CSV table of C-alpha atoms in Angstrom, one decimal:
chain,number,residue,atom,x,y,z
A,13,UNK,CA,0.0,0.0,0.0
A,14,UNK,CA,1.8,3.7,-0.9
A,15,UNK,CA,1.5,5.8,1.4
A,16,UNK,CA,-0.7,9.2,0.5
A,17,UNK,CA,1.8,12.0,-0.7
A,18,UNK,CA,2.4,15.4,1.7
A,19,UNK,CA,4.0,18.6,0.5
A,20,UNK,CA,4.5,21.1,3.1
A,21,UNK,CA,2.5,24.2,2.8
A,22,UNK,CA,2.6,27.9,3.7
A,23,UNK,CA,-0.2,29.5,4.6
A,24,UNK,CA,-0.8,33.2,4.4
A,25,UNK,CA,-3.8,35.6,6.4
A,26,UNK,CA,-4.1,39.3,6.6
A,27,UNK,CA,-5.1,39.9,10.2
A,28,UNK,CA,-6.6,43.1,11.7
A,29,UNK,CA,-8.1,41.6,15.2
A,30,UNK,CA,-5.3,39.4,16.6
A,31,UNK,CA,-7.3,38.2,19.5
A,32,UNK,CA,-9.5,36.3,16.7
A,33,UNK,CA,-6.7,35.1,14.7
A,34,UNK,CA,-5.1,33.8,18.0
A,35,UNK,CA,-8.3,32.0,19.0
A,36,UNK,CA,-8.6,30.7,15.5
A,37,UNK,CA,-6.1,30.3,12.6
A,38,UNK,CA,-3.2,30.7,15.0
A,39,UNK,CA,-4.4,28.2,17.8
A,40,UNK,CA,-5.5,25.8,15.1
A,41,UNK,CA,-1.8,25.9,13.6
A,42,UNK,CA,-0.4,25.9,16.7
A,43,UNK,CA,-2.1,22.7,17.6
A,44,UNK,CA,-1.4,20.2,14.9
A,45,UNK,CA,1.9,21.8,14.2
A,46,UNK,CA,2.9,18.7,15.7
A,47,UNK,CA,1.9,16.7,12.9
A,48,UNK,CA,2.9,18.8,9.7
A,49,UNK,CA,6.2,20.6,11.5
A,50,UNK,CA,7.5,22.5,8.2
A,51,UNK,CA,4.3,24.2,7.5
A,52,UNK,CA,4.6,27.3,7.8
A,53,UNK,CA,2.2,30.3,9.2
A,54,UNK,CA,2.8,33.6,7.9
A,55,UNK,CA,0.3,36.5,8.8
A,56,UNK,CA,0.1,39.9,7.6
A,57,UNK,CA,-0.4,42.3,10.3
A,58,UNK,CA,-2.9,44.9,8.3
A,59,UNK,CA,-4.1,46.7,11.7
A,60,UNK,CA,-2.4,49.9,10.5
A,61,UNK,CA,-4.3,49.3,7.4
A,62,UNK,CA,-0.9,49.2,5.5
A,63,UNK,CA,-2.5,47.2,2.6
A,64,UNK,CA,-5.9,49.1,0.6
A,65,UNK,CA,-7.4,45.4,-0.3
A,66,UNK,CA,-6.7,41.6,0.4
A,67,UNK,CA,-4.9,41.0,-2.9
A,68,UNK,CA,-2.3,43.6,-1.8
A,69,UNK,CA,-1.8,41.9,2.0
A,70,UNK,CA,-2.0,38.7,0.2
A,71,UNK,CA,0.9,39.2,-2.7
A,72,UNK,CA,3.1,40.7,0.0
A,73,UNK,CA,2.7,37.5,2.1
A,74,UNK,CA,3.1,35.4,-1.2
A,75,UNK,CA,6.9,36.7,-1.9
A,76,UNK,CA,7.9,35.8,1.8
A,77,UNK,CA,6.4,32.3,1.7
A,78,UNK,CA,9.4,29.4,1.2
A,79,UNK,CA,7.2,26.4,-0.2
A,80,UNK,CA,5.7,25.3,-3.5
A,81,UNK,CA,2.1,26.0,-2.2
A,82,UNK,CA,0.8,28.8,-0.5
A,83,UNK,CA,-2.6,28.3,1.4
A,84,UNK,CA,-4.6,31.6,1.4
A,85,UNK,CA,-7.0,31.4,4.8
A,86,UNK,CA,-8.9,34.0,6.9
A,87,UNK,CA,-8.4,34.9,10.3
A,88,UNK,CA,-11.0,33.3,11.7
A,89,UNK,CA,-11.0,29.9,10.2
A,90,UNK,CA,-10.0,26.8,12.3
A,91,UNK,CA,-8.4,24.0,10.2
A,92,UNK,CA,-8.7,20.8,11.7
A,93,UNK,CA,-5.6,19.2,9.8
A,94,UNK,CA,-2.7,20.8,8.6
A,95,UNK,CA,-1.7,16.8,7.1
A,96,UNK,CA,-5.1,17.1,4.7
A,97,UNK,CA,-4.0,20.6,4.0
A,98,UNK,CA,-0.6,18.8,2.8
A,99,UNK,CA,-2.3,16.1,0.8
A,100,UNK,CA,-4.7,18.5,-0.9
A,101,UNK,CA,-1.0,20.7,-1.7
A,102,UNK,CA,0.4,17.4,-3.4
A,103,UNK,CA,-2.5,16.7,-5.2
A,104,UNK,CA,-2.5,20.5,-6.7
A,105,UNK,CA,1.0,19.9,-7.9
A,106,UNK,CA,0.5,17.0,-9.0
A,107,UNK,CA,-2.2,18.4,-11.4
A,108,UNK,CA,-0.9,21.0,-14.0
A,109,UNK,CA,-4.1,21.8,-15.3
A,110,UNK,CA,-5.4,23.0,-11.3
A,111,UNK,CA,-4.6,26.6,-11.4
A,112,UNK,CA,-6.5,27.3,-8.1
A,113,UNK,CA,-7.9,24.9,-5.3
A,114,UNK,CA,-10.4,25.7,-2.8
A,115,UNK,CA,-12.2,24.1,-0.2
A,116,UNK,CA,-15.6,25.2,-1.2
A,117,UNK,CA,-17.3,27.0,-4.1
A,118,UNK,CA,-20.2,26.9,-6.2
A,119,UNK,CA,-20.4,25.1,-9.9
A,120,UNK,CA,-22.2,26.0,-12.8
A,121,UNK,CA,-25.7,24.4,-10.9
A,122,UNK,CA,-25.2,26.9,-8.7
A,123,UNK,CA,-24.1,24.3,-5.9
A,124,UNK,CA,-22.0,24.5,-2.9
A,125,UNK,CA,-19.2,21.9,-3.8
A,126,UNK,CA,-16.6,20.9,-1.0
A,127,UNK,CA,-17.6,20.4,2.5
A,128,UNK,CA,-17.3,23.2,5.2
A,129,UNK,CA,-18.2,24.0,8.7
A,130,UNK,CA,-19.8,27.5,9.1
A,131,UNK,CA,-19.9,27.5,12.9
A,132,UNK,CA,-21.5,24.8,13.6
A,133,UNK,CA,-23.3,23.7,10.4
A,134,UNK,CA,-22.1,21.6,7.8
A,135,UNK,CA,-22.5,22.7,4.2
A,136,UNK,CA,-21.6,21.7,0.7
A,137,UNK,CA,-21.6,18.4,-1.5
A,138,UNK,CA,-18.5,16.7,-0.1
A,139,UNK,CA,-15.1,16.8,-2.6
A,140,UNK,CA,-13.0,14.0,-2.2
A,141,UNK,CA,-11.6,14.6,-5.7
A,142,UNK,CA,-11.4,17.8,-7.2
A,143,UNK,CA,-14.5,18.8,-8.3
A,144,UNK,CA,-14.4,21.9,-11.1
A,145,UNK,CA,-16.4,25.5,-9.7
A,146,UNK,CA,-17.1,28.7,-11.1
A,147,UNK,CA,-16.0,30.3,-7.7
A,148,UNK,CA,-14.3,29.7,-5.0
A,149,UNK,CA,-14.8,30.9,-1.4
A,150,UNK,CA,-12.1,33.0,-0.3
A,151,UNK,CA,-12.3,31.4,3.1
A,152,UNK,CA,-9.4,28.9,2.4
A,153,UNK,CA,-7.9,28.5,-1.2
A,154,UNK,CA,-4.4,27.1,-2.6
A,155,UNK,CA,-2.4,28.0,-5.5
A,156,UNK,CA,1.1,27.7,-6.7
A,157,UNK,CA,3.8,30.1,-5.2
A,158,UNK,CA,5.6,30.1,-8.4
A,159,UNK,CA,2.1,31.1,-10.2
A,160,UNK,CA,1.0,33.6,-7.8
A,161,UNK,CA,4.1,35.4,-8.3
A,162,UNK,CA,3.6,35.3,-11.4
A,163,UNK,CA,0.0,35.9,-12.0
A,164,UNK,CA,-0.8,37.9,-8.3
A,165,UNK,CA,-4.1,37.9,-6.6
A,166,UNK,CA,-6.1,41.2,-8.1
A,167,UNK,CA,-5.4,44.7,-6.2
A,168,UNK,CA,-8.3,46.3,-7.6
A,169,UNK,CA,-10.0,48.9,-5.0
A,170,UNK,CA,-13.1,47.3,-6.9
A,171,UNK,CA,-12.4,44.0,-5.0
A,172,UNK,CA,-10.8,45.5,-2.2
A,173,UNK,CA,-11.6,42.6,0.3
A,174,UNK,CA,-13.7,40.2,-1.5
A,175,UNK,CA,-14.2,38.2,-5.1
A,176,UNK,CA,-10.1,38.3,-4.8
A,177,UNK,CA,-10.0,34.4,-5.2
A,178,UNK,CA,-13.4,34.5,-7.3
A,179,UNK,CA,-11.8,36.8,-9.8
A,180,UNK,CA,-8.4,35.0,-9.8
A,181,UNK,CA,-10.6,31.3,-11.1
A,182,UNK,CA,-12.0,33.4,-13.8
A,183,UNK,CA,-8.8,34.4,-14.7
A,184,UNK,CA,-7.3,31.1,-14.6
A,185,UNK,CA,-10.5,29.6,-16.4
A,186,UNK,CA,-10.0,32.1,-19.1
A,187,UNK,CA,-6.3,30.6,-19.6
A,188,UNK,CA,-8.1,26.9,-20.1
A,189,UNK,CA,-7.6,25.6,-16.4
A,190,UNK,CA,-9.2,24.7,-13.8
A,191,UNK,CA,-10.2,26.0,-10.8
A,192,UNK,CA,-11.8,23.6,-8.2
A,193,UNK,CA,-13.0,22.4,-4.8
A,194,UNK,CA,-11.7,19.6,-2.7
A,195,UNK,CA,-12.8,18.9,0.6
């Protein structure tokens, strides 16, 4: 039996209330750090409001990431395991044609794909191979580093802090790949 393939991530968050991102994202990584010890957390401190929108916050933490994959993640999400976050990263780049990988968006039915807890409700058709989607959530997606510095997240005031990862799966659609959800 192989074993499942891991590729260590880093994830990126623009922060501007650290006492949620400590209860959350940071107490989350914190936790299971254990398990997946060269991920990497890396959170833009935008209390200051140094950055104008997310893509901006975003890039900047992009260019000081040091693995293959960069997972983009709000504040206040919990992840329950940094090892699926790894497994999703090796399928991503392991797929050429995946230009963008989130855990939940909707598909041309108009469909939540990939399964997610809002607080405590459970939503979306489950994932558990990548399934293609118009949009993708911004709550938690994956890309590339080598793309995203190549093709950054949008800095349009027009976005400012939403439809960033939306806009960037058009994009990449555009180009003839794929952008998808996987639980």
């Amino acid at each position: 039996m192989s074993a499942i393939r891991r590729t260590p991530v880093s994830i990126v968050c623009v922060s501007n209330n650290l006492d949620v991102l400590h209860a959350c994202l940071q107490r989350s990584v914190d936790a299971d750090l254990k398990n997946a010890p060269d991920t990497e957390l890396i959170v833009i401190d935008n209390r200051a409001n140094e950055h104008a929108t997310a893509g901006s916050a975003l890039n900047s933490g992009a260019q000081r990431a040091r693995h293959d994959v960069i997972v983009f993640v709000h504040q206040d999400v919990v992840i329950h395991s940094l090892v699926a976050l790894e497994e999703a990263a090796a399928v991503l780049l392991a797929s050429p044609q995946i230009a963008i990988m989130g855990a939940c968006g909707i598909d041309n039915r108009g469909q939540i794909i990939g399964r997610i807890r809002d607080r405590v409700v459970n939503i979306g058709e489950s994932a558990p191979v990548p399934r293609d989607v118009d949009s993708l959530d911004e709550v938690l997606f994956m890309i590339r580093r080598e793309q995203v510095l190549a093709e950054p997240l949008s800095e349009d005031p027009i976005l400012a802090w939403h439809a960033y990862g939306v806009e960037y799966g058009a994009r990449a659609r555009r180009e003839g790949l794929r952008a998808v959800a996987y639980d």
